[in-house]
Structures are given as C-alpha cells and as structure tokens.
Amino acid sequence: MTRTLPLRFGYGTNGFAGHPLDDALRVIAGIGYDGVGLTLSRRHLDPFAPAAPARVAHVARLLDRLGLSVVIETGDPHLLDPGRAHQPGLMSEHGREARIDLVVRAVRIAADLGADTVHLCSGHAPASLTADAAFDRLAASCERLLTVAETHGVTLALEPEPEMFVHGIDGFEALRARLGDHPLLRLTLDVGHAHCVEPRPLIDCVRKALPHLAHVQIEDMVRGVHRHLEFGTGEIDFPPVLRALAVGGHRGLVSVEIQDDSPAAPEVARRSLAFLRDAAPLREAA
C-alpha cells in the first residue's frame, strides 16, 4: 500500500466576483474548503488602495478565524489596464514596471497574510521582440522579483497560460533553468490548461509538474477550447489526476478555478467540493 496525505482543496475568490470578499471567504469556509486562491482585484483586495495595509490586516484576521490557508493570485485581467486584458506584462515595452510593482505588492501582501505562495503568469510577448529577446526580458523581470521573494520568504508560482509566452510546462522548465533552478521559482499547474494545450497526456503533465509544484488550479475543460467549466461538463478524468497529486506528495492547495460572478457561485462551490472529495483517493491507495 502507498500512504498518501489528503489533498487540501481551495476555491478561487474570482469565482465569487459578485460577493464582497468577507462574505466570499465566509461562504467558502462554511462549505468546508481548506483554503482560498485570493485574486488581487479592485472588487476584493486592491493592492493599490490607500487603505490597503489596514484591509490586509483585516483579511489576515478573518482568514485566521475561518481557518483558511491562502495563495495570492495576480491574474485579474484588468487590474492594471481596464481596456486591455493582462496588460502590461513582464515583457511589455511600456508598463513593465507596473506589472513588476504589482507582483512585488503581492509578495508583501502574501507575507502579511501568512501566505507562502504568490501566483503569476508570464504575460504576452510584444510582437516587436524575437522569442529570444522576450525570453531574456522575462528572465530579467523574474530575477528582480525573486530578489524580493527572497526577502519575504515567499515562493513565486508561475502558471503556464494558454496563448501566453509561457504556455506549457516545458516553457516553465526552460525559464527555471535560465534562473539557475532558483528554489523560490516554482510552478502553478492548471489542470484544465494542461488538458487544453499540452502535447503530452494529462497524467504525464501532472507527473512532470510534481518536482516543481507549489500550487494547483483545477476545473474541467475541453481540449483546444480555453474555457473553464464546472466539473463533469468537460472531458477530464479527475480520479487519476488527484491520485497522482496525492501519491506524488503535493502539499499545496488544489484550488477550484471557475470564474463566475453569478448568484449561483455558492452552489457551484458546493458541488465542486463534493465532486473533488468523491474523486479524491482514499488515505491509502494500492
């Protein structure tokens, strides 16, 4: 028998965009989740607001009372530019400093909340750059961010995102190698994204990711269609994925990533946790 530790399930606050953050956290905890992927946003926790320090302190107390662990996520598409999604990015010709500043703020907020992980993406490469030049610029940006992460003891967990410069695990591994296999640069694996775009079978993606893994996002998806779906409405066979994560020793959150600001968000969250618990391996597996 192979002994496994139970997986810890979380829910992304971007799935509760229609709820005030305090209410969303209380609902998520009440359903039974272990943690949250807390997306910095104007709606929930604005890192640029003058009152941000007091707000962060309040959220820290609430998370502690609710018993929720937290990963800070920086994927709000319009936090920096309301007219352009995910812009500027870590390779942008103009505005790159704004993206770096956002991630620096996220690292500091993570430290204040007792979170050990900040999620980020590479962003898009400007059309004016060659692939090599874009890679150089991304590495330079990450090198600066890792200096800040070292100061605060926070891991940067880069997520390969469809259509972005780093869109697969191979790209992440190349970046990490470029940065000397820095121990604080690790991976966010989005299970749906891997099924959507990776050339290898999903279970092989999970196993390839495990040595680098800090954070997992999870949802259903159809291959070739980048749309986050509720469990059971796409193509993914989840029990083998969850078993591979458990047997592989993943200790971070497995966080549901179904962006939805509808009134049905609490019901989606309840159904999602019930599905994951049913699909997850027992404590001991053959």
CSV table of C-alpha atoms in Angstrom, one decimal:
chain,number,residue,atom,x,y,z
A,1,MET,CA,0.0,0.0,0.0
A,2,THR,CA,1.1,3.6,-0.8
A,3,ARG,CA,0.3,6.0,2.0
A,4,THR,CA,-0.9,9.4,0.8
A,5,LEU,CA,-1.9,12.5,2.7
A,6,PRO,CA,-5.3,14.0,2.0
A,7,LEU,CA,-5.3,16.7,-0.6
A,8,ARG,CA,-6.3,20.2,0.6
A,9,PHE,CA,-8.9,21.9,-1.6
A,10,GLY,CA,-9.4,25.6,-2.1
A,11,TYR,CA,-11.6,27.9,-4.1
A,12,GLY,CA,-10.7,30.9,-6.1
A,13,THR,CA,-12.2,34.2,-4.9
A,14,ASN,CA,-12.5,35.2,-8.6
A,15,GLY,CA,-15.4,32.7,-8.6
A,16,PHE,CA,-17.2,35.0,-6.1
A,17,ALA,CA,-16.8,38.2,-8.0
A,18,GLY,CA,-20.3,39.2,-7.2
A,19,HIS,CA,-19.7,38.8,-3.4
A,20,PRO,CA,-17.9,41.2,-1.1
A,21,LEU,CA,-14.6,39.5,-0.1
A,22,ASP,CA,-15.5,38.9,3.5
A,23,ASP,CA,-18.8,37.2,2.5
A,24,ALA,CA,-17.0,35.1,-0.1
A,25,LEU,CA,-14.4,33.9,2.5
A,26,ARG,CA,-17.1,33.0,5.0
A,27,VAL,CA,-19.1,31.1,2.4
A,28,ILE,CA,-16.0,29.2,1.2
A,29,ALA,CA,-15.0,28.3,4.7
A,30,GLY,CA,-18.6,27.3,5.6
A,31,ILE,CA,-18.8,24.9,2.6
A,32,GLY,CA,-15.7,23.2,4.0
A,33,TYR,CA,-12.8,24.3,1.9
A,34,ASP,CA,-9.3,24.3,3.3
A,35,GLY,CA,-8.1,27.5,1.7
A,36,VAL,CA,-8.6,30.1,-1.0
A,37,GLY,CA,-6.8,31.4,-4.0
A,38,LEU,CA,-7.2,35.1,-3.3
A,39,THR,CA,-7.1,37.2,-6.5
A,40,LEU,CA,-6.0,40.8,-6.0
A,41,SER,CA,-8.7,42.9,-7.6
A,42,ARG,CA,-10.4,46.3,-7.3
A,43,ARG,CA,-13.5,44.4,-6.0
A,44,HIS,CA,-11.9,42.3,-3.3
A,45,LEU,CA,-8.4,43.3,-2.2
A,46,ASP,CA,-7.0,46.3,-4.1
A,47,PRO,CA,-3.2,46.4,-3.7
A,48,PHE,CA,-3.1,50.0,-4.8
A,49,ALA,CA,-5.8,51.4,-2.5
A,50,PRO,CA,-4.5,53.9,0.1
A,51,ALA,CA,-6.2,51.8,2.9
A,52,ALA,CA,-4.6,48.5,1.6
A,53,PRO,CA,-2.5,47.9,4.7
A,54,ALA,CA,-5.5,48.1,7.0
A,55,ARG,CA,-7.5,46.0,4.7
A,56,VAL,CA,-4.8,43.3,4.5
A,57,ALA,CA,-4.6,43.2,8.3
A,58,HIS,CA,-8.4,42.8,8.5
A,59,VAL,CA,-8.3,40.0,5.9
A,60,ALA,CA,-5.5,38.3,7.8
A,61,ARG,CA,-7.5,38.2,11.0
A,62,LEU,CA,-10.6,36.9,9.1
A,63,LEU,CA,-8.6,34.1,7.4
A,64,ASP,CA,-7.2,33.1,10.7
A,65,ARG,CA,-10.6,33.0,12.4
A,66,LEU,CA,-12.0,30.9,9.5
A,67,GLY,CA,-9.1,28.5,9.4
A,68,LEU,CA,-8.4,29.2,5.7
A,69,SER,CA,-4.9,29.0,4.2
A,70,VAL,CA,-4.3,31.3,1.2
A,71,VAL,CA,-2.4,31.7,-2.0
A,72,ILE,CA,-2.2,35.2,-3.5
A,73,GLU,CA,-3.1,35.3,-7.2
A,74,THR,CA,-2.3,38.1,-9.6
A,75,GLY,CA,-4.3,37.0,-12.6
A,76,ASP,CA,-7.1,39.6,-12.6
A,77,PRO,CA,-7.1,40.5,-16.3
A,78,HIS,CA,-7.9,44.2,-16.0
A,79,LEU,CA,-6.3,45.2,-12.7
A,80,LEU,CA,-3.6,47.2,-14.4
A,81,ASP,CA,-5.5,48.3,-17.6
A,82,PRO,CA,-9.3,48.3,-17.8
A,83,GLY,CA,-9.2,48.3,-21.6
A,84,ARG,CA,-6.6,45.6,-22.3
A,85,ALA,CA,-6.6,42.1,-20.7
A,86,HIS,CA,-3.4,41.0,-18.9
A,87,GLN,CA,-1.6,44.2,-19.9
A,88,PRO,CA,1.0,45.4,-19.3
A,89,GLY,CA,3.1,42.2,-18.7
A,90,LEU,CA,6.5,41.1,-17.6
A,91,MET,CA,7.8,41.6,-21.2
A,92,SER,CA,6.0,44.7,-22.2
A,93,GLU,CA,7.8,47.5,-24.0
A,94,HIS,CA,5.8,50.0,-22.0
A,95,GLY,CA,4.4,49.5,-18.5
A,96,ARG,CA,6.5,46.5,-17.5
A,97,GLU,CA,7.4,48.3,-14.2
A,98,ALA,CA,3.7,48.4,-13.3
A,99,ARG,CA,3.5,44.6,-13.6
A,100,ILE,CA,6.6,44.1,-11.6
A,101,ASP,CA,5.3,46.5,-9.0
A,102,LEU,CA,2.0,44.5,-8.8
A,103,VAL,CA,3.9,41.3,-8.1
A,104,VAL,CA,6.1,43.0,-5.5
A,105,ARG,CA,3.0,44.2,-3.8
A,106,ALA,CA,1.5,40.7,-4.0
A,107,VAL,CA,4.6,39.3,-2.3
A,108,ARG,CA,4.4,41.8,0.5
A,109,ILE,CA,0.7,41.1,1.0
A,110,ALA,CA,1.3,37.4,1.0
A,111,ALA,CA,3.9,37.8,3.7
A,112,ASP,CA,1.4,39.9,5.8
A,113,LEU,CA,-1.3,37.3,5.3
A,114,GLY,CA,1.0,34.4,6.2
A,115,ALA,CA,0.8,33.0,2.7
A,116,ASP,CA,3.9,31.3,1.3
A,117,THR,CA,3.0,31.4,-2.4
A,118,VAL,CA,2.2,34.1,-5.0
A,119,HIS,CA,0.8,33.0,-8.3
A,120,LEU,CA,1.8,34.9,-11.5
A,121,CYS,CA,1.9,34.4,-15.3
A,122,SER,CA,4.4,35.3,-18.0
A,123,GLY,CA,2.1,37.6,-20.0
A,124,HIS,CA,2.3,38.0,-23.7
A,125,ALA,CA,5.5,38.8,-25.7
A,126,PRO,CA,5.3,42.0,-27.6
A,127,ALA,CA,5.3,41.5,-31.4
A,128,SER,CA,8.3,43.7,-31.7
A,129,LEU,CA,10.5,41.2,-29.8
A,130,THR,CA,12.1,38.0,-31.1
A,131,ALA,CA,11.4,34.9,-29.0
A,132,ASP,CA,15.0,35.1,-27.6
A,133,ALA,CA,14.6,38.7,-26.7
A,134,ALA,CA,11.3,38.1,-25.0
A,135,PHE,CA,12.8,35.3,-23.0
A,136,ASP,CA,15.6,37.5,-21.9
A,137,ARG,CA,13.2,40.2,-20.8
A,138,LEU,CA,11.0,37.7,-18.9
A,139,ALA,CA,14.0,36.2,-17.1
A,140,ALA,CA,15.3,39.7,-16.1
A,141,SER,CA,11.9,40.6,-14.7
A,142,CYS,CA,11.7,37.3,-12.8
A,143,GLU,CA,15.2,37.8,-11.5
A,144,ARG,CA,14.2,41.1,-9.9
A,145,LEU,CA,11.0,39.6,-8.4
A,146,LEU,CA,12.9,36.7,-6.9
A,147,THR,CA,15.1,39.1,-5.1
A,148,VAL,CA,12.0,40.5,-3.4
A,149,ALA,CA,10.6,37.0,-2.8
A,150,GLU,CA,13.9,36.0,-1.1
A,151,THR,CA,13.5,38.9,1.3
A,152,HIS,CA,10.0,37.8,2.3
A,153,GLY,CA,10.4,34.0,2.1
A,154,VAL,CA,7.6,33.8,-0.5
A,155,THR,CA,7.5,31.4,-3.4
A,156,LEU,CA,6.7,32.6,-6.9
A,157,ALA,CA,4.5,30.0,-8.6
A,158,LEU,CA,4.4,30.7,-12.4
A,159,GLU,CA,1.3,29.4,-14.2
A,160,PRO,CA,1.6,28.4,-17.9
A,161,GLU,CA,-1.3,30.1,-19.5
A,162,PRO,CA,-2.8,29.3,-23.0
A,163,GLU,CA,-1.7,31.9,-25.6
A,164,MET,CA,0.8,33.5,-23.3
A,165,PHE,CA,4.6,33.3,-23.8
A,166,VAL,CA,5.0,30.6,-21.2
A,167,HIS,CA,2.0,28.4,-22.1
A,168,GLY,CA,3.3,24.9,-21.1
A,169,ILE,CA,5.4,23.1,-18.6
A,170,ASP,CA,8.4,22.9,-21.0
A,171,GLY,CA,8.5,26.7,-21.1
A,172,PHE,CA,8.4,26.9,-17.3
A,173,GLU,CA,11.3,24.5,-17.0
A,174,ALA,CA,13.3,26.5,-19.5
A,175,LEU,CA,12.8,29.7,-17.5
A,176,ARG,CA,13.6,28.0,-14.2
A,177,ALA,CA,16.8,26.6,-15.7
A,178,ARG,CA,17.7,30.0,-17.0
A,179,LEU,CA,17.4,31.4,-13.5
A,180,GLY,CA,19.6,28.7,-12.0
A,181,ASP,CA,16.8,26.5,-10.8
A,182,HIS,CA,16.0,29.1,-8.2
A,183,PRO,CA,14.2,27.3,-5.3
A,184,LEU,CA,11.6,30.1,-5.0
A,185,LEU,CA,10.5,29.9,-8.6
A,186,ARG,CA,8.1,27.1,-8.8
A,187,LEU,CA,5.0,26.0,-10.8
A,188,THR,CA,1.3,26.6,-10.7
A,189,LEU,CA,-0.3,23.7,-12.6
A,190,ASP,CA,-3.7,24.5,-14.0
A,191,VAL,CA,-5.2,21.1,-14.7
A,192,GLY,CA,-7.6,22.3,-17.3
A,193,HIS,CA,-5.0,24.3,-19.2
A,194,ALA,CA,-2.7,21.2,-19.3
A,195,HIS,CA,-5.6,19.2,-20.8
A,196,CYS,CA,-6.3,22.0,-23.2
A,197,VAL,CA,-2.9,22.7,-24.8
A,198,GLU,CA,-0.2,20.4,-23.6
A,199,PRO,CA,1.1,17.9,-26.2
A,200,ARG,CA,1.5,15.0,-23.7
A,201,PRO,CA,-1.3,13.2,-21.9
A,202,LEU,CA,-2.7,15.0,-18.9
A,203,ILE,CA,-1.5,12.4,-16.3
A,204,ASP,CA,2.1,12.7,-17.8
A,205,CYS,CA,1.8,16.5,-17.3
A,206,VAL,CA,0.9,16.1,-13.7
A,207,ARG,CA,3.9,13.8,-13.1
A,208,LYS,CA,6.2,16.1,-15.0
A,209,ALA,CA,5.0,19.0,-12.9
A,210,LEU,CA,5.3,17.4,-9.5
A,211,PRO,CA,9.0,18.2,-8.8
A,212,HIS,CA,8.3,21.9,-9.3
A,213,LEU,CA,4.8,22.1,-8.0
A,214,ALA,CA,3.7,24.8,-5.5
A,215,HIS,CA,0.1,25.4,-6.4
A,216,VAL,CA,-2.7,23.6,-8.4
A,217,GLN,CA,-5.7,25.2,-10.1
A,218,ILE,CA,-8.4,22.8,-11.2
A,219,GLU,CA,-11.5,22.8,-13.3
A,220,ASP,CA,-13.0,20.9,-16.2
A,221,MET,CA,-12.1,21.7,-19.8
A,222,VAL,CA,-12.4,20.5,-23.4
A,223,ARG,CA,-9.2,20.0,-25.4
A,224,GLY,CA,-8.4,23.0,-27.6
A,225,VAL,CA,-11.0,25.2,-26.0
A,226,HIS,CA,-9.8,27.6,-23.3
A,227,ARG,CA,-13.0,27.8,-21.2
A,228,HIS,CA,-13.2,26.9,-17.5
A,229,LEU,CA,-16.0,24.5,-16.9
A,230,GLU,CA,-17.7,23.1,-13.9
A,231,PHE,CA,-16.7,19.5,-13.1
A,232,GLY,CA,-18.4,16.8,-15.1
A,233,THR,CA,-19.2,19.1,-18.0
A,234,GLY,CA,-15.9,18.7,-19.9
A,235,GLU,CA,-13.6,15.8,-20.8
A,236,ILE,CA,-11.2,15.4,-17.9
A,237,ASP,CA,-11.0,12.1,-15.9
A,238,PHE,CA,-10.2,13.5,-12.4
A,239,PRO,CA,-9.6,10.5,-10.2
A,240,PRO,CA,-6.2,9.6,-11.8
A,241,VAL,CA,-5.2,13.3,-11.7
A,242,LEU,CA,-6.0,13.6,-8.0
A,243,ARG,CA,-4.4,10.3,-7.1
A,244,ALA,CA,-1.2,11.4,-8.9
A,245,LEU,CA,-1.1,14.6,-6.9
A,246,ALA,CA,-1.7,12.8,-3.7
A,247,VAL,CA,0.8,10.0,-4.3
A,248,GLY,CA,3.3,12.5,-5.6
A,249,GLY,CA,3.2,14.3,-2.3
A,250,HIS,CA,1.6,17.6,-3.3
A,251,ARG,CA,1.2,19.7,-0.1
A,252,GLY,CA,-0.2,22.9,-1.5
A,253,LEU,CA,-3.8,23.8,-2.3
A,254,VAL,CA,-5.8,22.3,-5.1
A,255,SER,CA,-7.9,25.3,-5.9
A,256,VAL,CA,-11.0,25.4,-8.0
A,257,GLU,CA,-10.7,27.9,-10.8
A,258,ILE,CA,-14.2,28.6,-12.1
A,259,GLN,CA,-14.6,32.3,-12.7
A,260,ASP,CA,-18.2,33.3,-12.1
A,261,ASP,CA,-19.9,36.3,-10.7
A,262,SER,CA,-23.4,34.8,-10.8
A,263,PRO,CA,-25.7,34.4,-7.8
A,264,ALA,CA,-25.1,30.6,-8.2
A,265,ALA,CA,-21.5,30.8,-7.1
A,266,PRO,CA,-22.1,29.3,-3.7
A,267,GLU,CA,-23.9,26.3,-5.3
A,268,VAL,CA,-21.1,25.9,-7.8
A,269,ALA,CA,-18.6,25.9,-4.9
A,270,ARG,CA,-20.6,23.3,-3.0
A,271,ARG,CA,-21.0,21.0,-6.0
A,272,SER,CA,-17.3,21.4,-6.8
A,273,LEU,CA,-16.1,20.3,-3.3
A,274,ALA,CA,-18.5,17.4,-3.3
A,275,PHE,CA,-17.1,16.3,-6.7
A,276,LEU,CA,-13.5,16.6,-5.7
A,277,ARG,CA,-14.0,14.7,-2.4
A,278,ASP,CA,-15.7,11.9,-4.3
A,279,ALA,CA,-12.9,11.8,-6.9
A,280,ALA,CA,-10.0,12.1,-4.5
A,281,PRO,CA,-8.1,9.0,-3.4
A,282,LEU,CA,-8.5,7.4,0.0
A,283,ARG,CA,-5.8,7.9,2.5
A,284,GLU,CA,-4.2,4.6,1.5
A,285,ALA,CA,-4.1,3.5,-2.1
A,286,ALA,CA,-2.7,0.4,-3.7
